[in-house]
Amino acid sequence: MRAATVLRFAVLHPERAEPPSTAARVLVLLALGASSCGAPSAPAVAPPASRPVPRVVPAQSAPLLPLEATAAGLLALVPEGSDFTALVREWRSLYRGLGSLETLLARHPLGRALLGQARAALAKNPLPLPWTAAELRRLGIDEARPALFFGGAGKIALALSVSDPEALRRSFAALMPGGGSWRRVERGGGNLHVLAGRRDELACFFEGGLALCAPSADEILGLRRRRPARSIAATLSEEERRELGTASVFLAVRTRAVDGSEVPSRIFARVEEDGASLRAIYDSFPASGAFARMVAPPDAGRASILRLAGDARAVLRFWLDPQAIGAAPRGLYVADPLAGLAAHGLDGDALRKAATGEVVAFERRVGGVAVCLAFRDRALAQKVVEVAGAALLKSLDESARRRKGKPNKDPLVLTGKRVRIDGRPSIRLEVAAAERKRPFRLSLDLAATPDAIVLGSPALVEALARGERPPATQPAGNEEERRAFAADTFISLRTTLGDPFGPAPLAAMIDDALKRTGSAKEKEFLDGVRFLLDQLQGISLGLHREGKKLGMVIRLATLHRDGRPEDDAARVLWLRGVEAKLKGDAATHRKVLAELAARHGATRYGALLERSKGGTLGAGLVGVLAAVAIPSFLKFRRRAQIVEVHEQLAKLASSARFSREREGAKGAFPASTPWTPARPCCKEKEGRCTPGAKVWAHATWKALGFAPSDPHRYQYRFVRTAKGFSVEAKGDLDCDGKSSHFAIEGSVSAEGVTLS
């Protein structure tokens, strides 16, 4: 069976696919190598049945076209209709990023375990994926030049820049079951080689430092003799061509939308010394409909209130179309938030016209936090504050009366009062933690400013109400970070370590969870998450419209910058602080941060002390977030874990009932079993029992056809009773000696077997 057929069959029928052919292994493994080294992976896409299979039948006399070892030259080989294209512009940046990640993970026990598992998994492949640039060179691949992988309709081809053709041929030949041999073929001319095996062949042209390979000689000759009428390269815009010039990896993928239409997308990823950037463009975006109206910047030409953020350490900005508010389709239980204001003399249309739709939430380094809704008419905004504030205070009073004399189960207590800000009536809300052991109090003012309705820290709201404006600042960093806050973005986010919208509250919640949990596995996992959060410098994200296209930019920056000598000494000191933090030594961790600020203030590590303090929201809200989110998270996690037991018991009870029905009215249920497995699953590796035929060899399990096929956390048993049967499960998820028990009973009656 040819490789192309195997690949197509495996994609369309994975449950019946035959073992992959040698050529398929070579091409797929190398494609995985391109997508796994620090770049996003292209999703597996089944070839659309409606698209005709592109087949090029070259004239035998057509001359061979030259191969060009450049990004544009390689993309010219790929027809526009290909299901996927992956271009690695050069491997070196990917391996630098992978090397930094490996160094980073090796500093933590969980990271070292993950690295070991990754290496073991790669070693099992017939062709181990190159982990380092040195391993890549041993395969005969040139790390400084581009590589291309593309396919469509179940076919895959590749073009590799080769430093040692003979080494590459040896690597490919090593994949052949029982060995394979290369032979030089004169067919069509040129330097054509065919790797022959017992089932398959792989054909490659070696020319000009390139190896162009496909599963058959016919396909490779078609690529060499005839370029596609329209290639992927021809579909790129000028801006995308510029992106291609700096991207580490370029991906073009065709997926299917819910309505069955094809959605071409292009992704440009860049790995740098201090992080990674990604830009994605999706060609199909609805130009009409409720969602399109909600995300389209309706008044982007007007002066943005983004300037209110000033020197903010965290900013979230998004646009809503005011005309779309309250215009939900019938049948959806969505109320118009403006409808209730009509009774107070506020016209909904006037409010929609006054609001530009821009919403900005931010934390200022000095002054606190605020959420601002842009408004053109201050007098109208003031009226909204008074009406909405009065309604809110009335609701709080009614709620307090209903709770009077009853225990309060809510984690927060919210109260409010009227105040005056800049001489105008405003509302002050007081948020406090209900638990005394979590002392927390936060004040928020609601007021109208010259260009917005603002909810935020009292001092900041008062300054904004007086018309004070901080100096406008542009997002620092590279092109992606600036692009995230361009005028046409409808969602923009920038956050750095220690901000309320960033990892600091999350890290505090993780610390709280670590104090609560008694599970060693949970502690190891949470420690690993906290360690990874400590590596972050900042995140920027932006979503924007380009006509009918949807664009996205993401920038992830780390604290570590390779090749910066000034950071080396700071990094050594920082590692000491992280180790102290992971051991629970908060005093040493704080001392190290102070030392970093004093001795290495010019580095990114030098700002960690100031960032770790958090702002008004970051410092106070952490306790509330922990009180609310951590119990919810643990409850959700526990609920997800017991899904297994409900599914398995239901399956087991159904099997027992049907076994009785098959036997007839006088049939007996199978004999009782002991707890299976005999050993609690929490004591096994990763807290789960491993499936195995020997474990479920009891005659009753075989009669019921019951044997979990996936790792599981519970023990099971079947008990034959006088009334019928009982199927039971028990599990000690925390391994603290206290098990949870579950059971379903089956009772026999004249009507049959009833489950309860």
Coordinates of N, CA, C and O in Angstrom, one line a residue, residues 1-4 6 20-25 176 183 194-202 215-216:
M1 N 0.9 -1.2 0.0 CA 0.0 0.0 0.0 C 0.9 1.2 0.0 O 1.8 1.3 0.8
R2 N 0.6 2.2 -0.8 CA 1.4 3.4 -0.9 C 1.2 4.3 0.3 O 0.2 4.3 0.9
A3 N 2.2 5.1 0.6 CA 2.2 6.0 1.7 C 1.0 7.0 1.7 O 0.4 7.2 2.7
A4 N 0.8 7.5 0.5 CA -0.3 8.5 0.4 C -1.7 7.8 0.7 O -2.5 8.4 1.4
V6 N -2.1 5.2 2.7 CA -2.1 4.9 4.1 C -2.4 6.2 4.9 O -3.2 6.2 5.9
P20 N 1.5 2.5 9.6 CA 1.9 3.5 8.6 C 3.1 2.9 7.8 O 3.9 2.2 8.4
S21 N 3.2 3.3 6.6 CA 4.3 2.9 5.7 C 5.5 3.7 6.1 O 5.5 4.6 6.9
T22 N 6.6 3.2 5.6 CA 7.9 3.9 5.9 C 7.9 5.3 5.5 O 8.3 6.2 6.2
A23 N 7.5 5.6 4.3 CA 7.5 7.0 3.8 C 6.6 7.8 4.6 O 6.9 9.0 4.9
A24 N 5.5 7.3 5.0 CA 4.6 8.1 5.8 C 5.2 8.4 7.2 O 5.1 9.5 7.7
R25 N 5.9 7.4 7.8 CA 6.6 7.7 9.0 C 7.6 8.8 8.9 O 7.7 9.7 9.7
M176 N 13.2 1.8 7.3 CA 12.7 0.7 6.6 C 12.7 -0.5 7.4 O 13.7 -1.0 7.9
R183 N 18.5 3.9 -4.5 CA 19.0 3.7 -5.9 C 18.8 5.0 -6.7 O 17.9 5.7 -6.5
V194 N 15.5 7.0 -5.1 CA 14.3 6.3 -4.6 C 14.8 5.3 -3.5 O 15.7 4.5 -3.7
L195 N 14.1 5.4 -2.4 CA 14.3 4.5 -1.3 C 13.3 3.4 -1.4 O 12.1 3.7 -1.2
A196 N 13.7 2.2 -1.6 CA 12.8 1.1 -1.9 C 12.7 0.2 -0.6 O 13.8 -0.1 -0.1
G197 N 11.5 -0.2 -0.3 CA 11.4 -1.1 0.8 C 10.4 -2.2 0.4 O 10.1 -2.3 -0.8
R198 N 10.0 -3.1 1.3 CA 9.1 -4.2 0.9 C 7.7 -3.7 0.6 O 7.1 -4.4 -0.3
R199 N 7.3 -2.6 1.2 CA 5.9 -2.2 0.9 C 5.8 -0.9 0.2 O 4.8 -0.5 -0.4
D200 N 6.8 -0.1 0.3 CA 6.7 1.3 -0.1 C 8.0 1.9 -0.7 O 9.0 1.2 -0.7
E201 N 7.8 3.1 -1.2 CA 9.0 3.8 -1.7 C 8.9 5.3 -1.3 O 7.9 5.8 -1.0
L202 N 10.1 5.9 -1.2 CA 10.2 7.3 -1.0 C 11.1 7.9 -2.0 O 12.3 7.4 -2.2
P215 N 6.0 10.7 -1.5 CA 5.8 9.2 -1.4 C 6.1 8.4 -2.7 O 6.1 7.2 -2.6
S216 N 6.1 9.1 -3.9 CA 6.3 8.3 -5.1 C 7.1 9.2 -6.1 O 7.1 10.4 -6.0

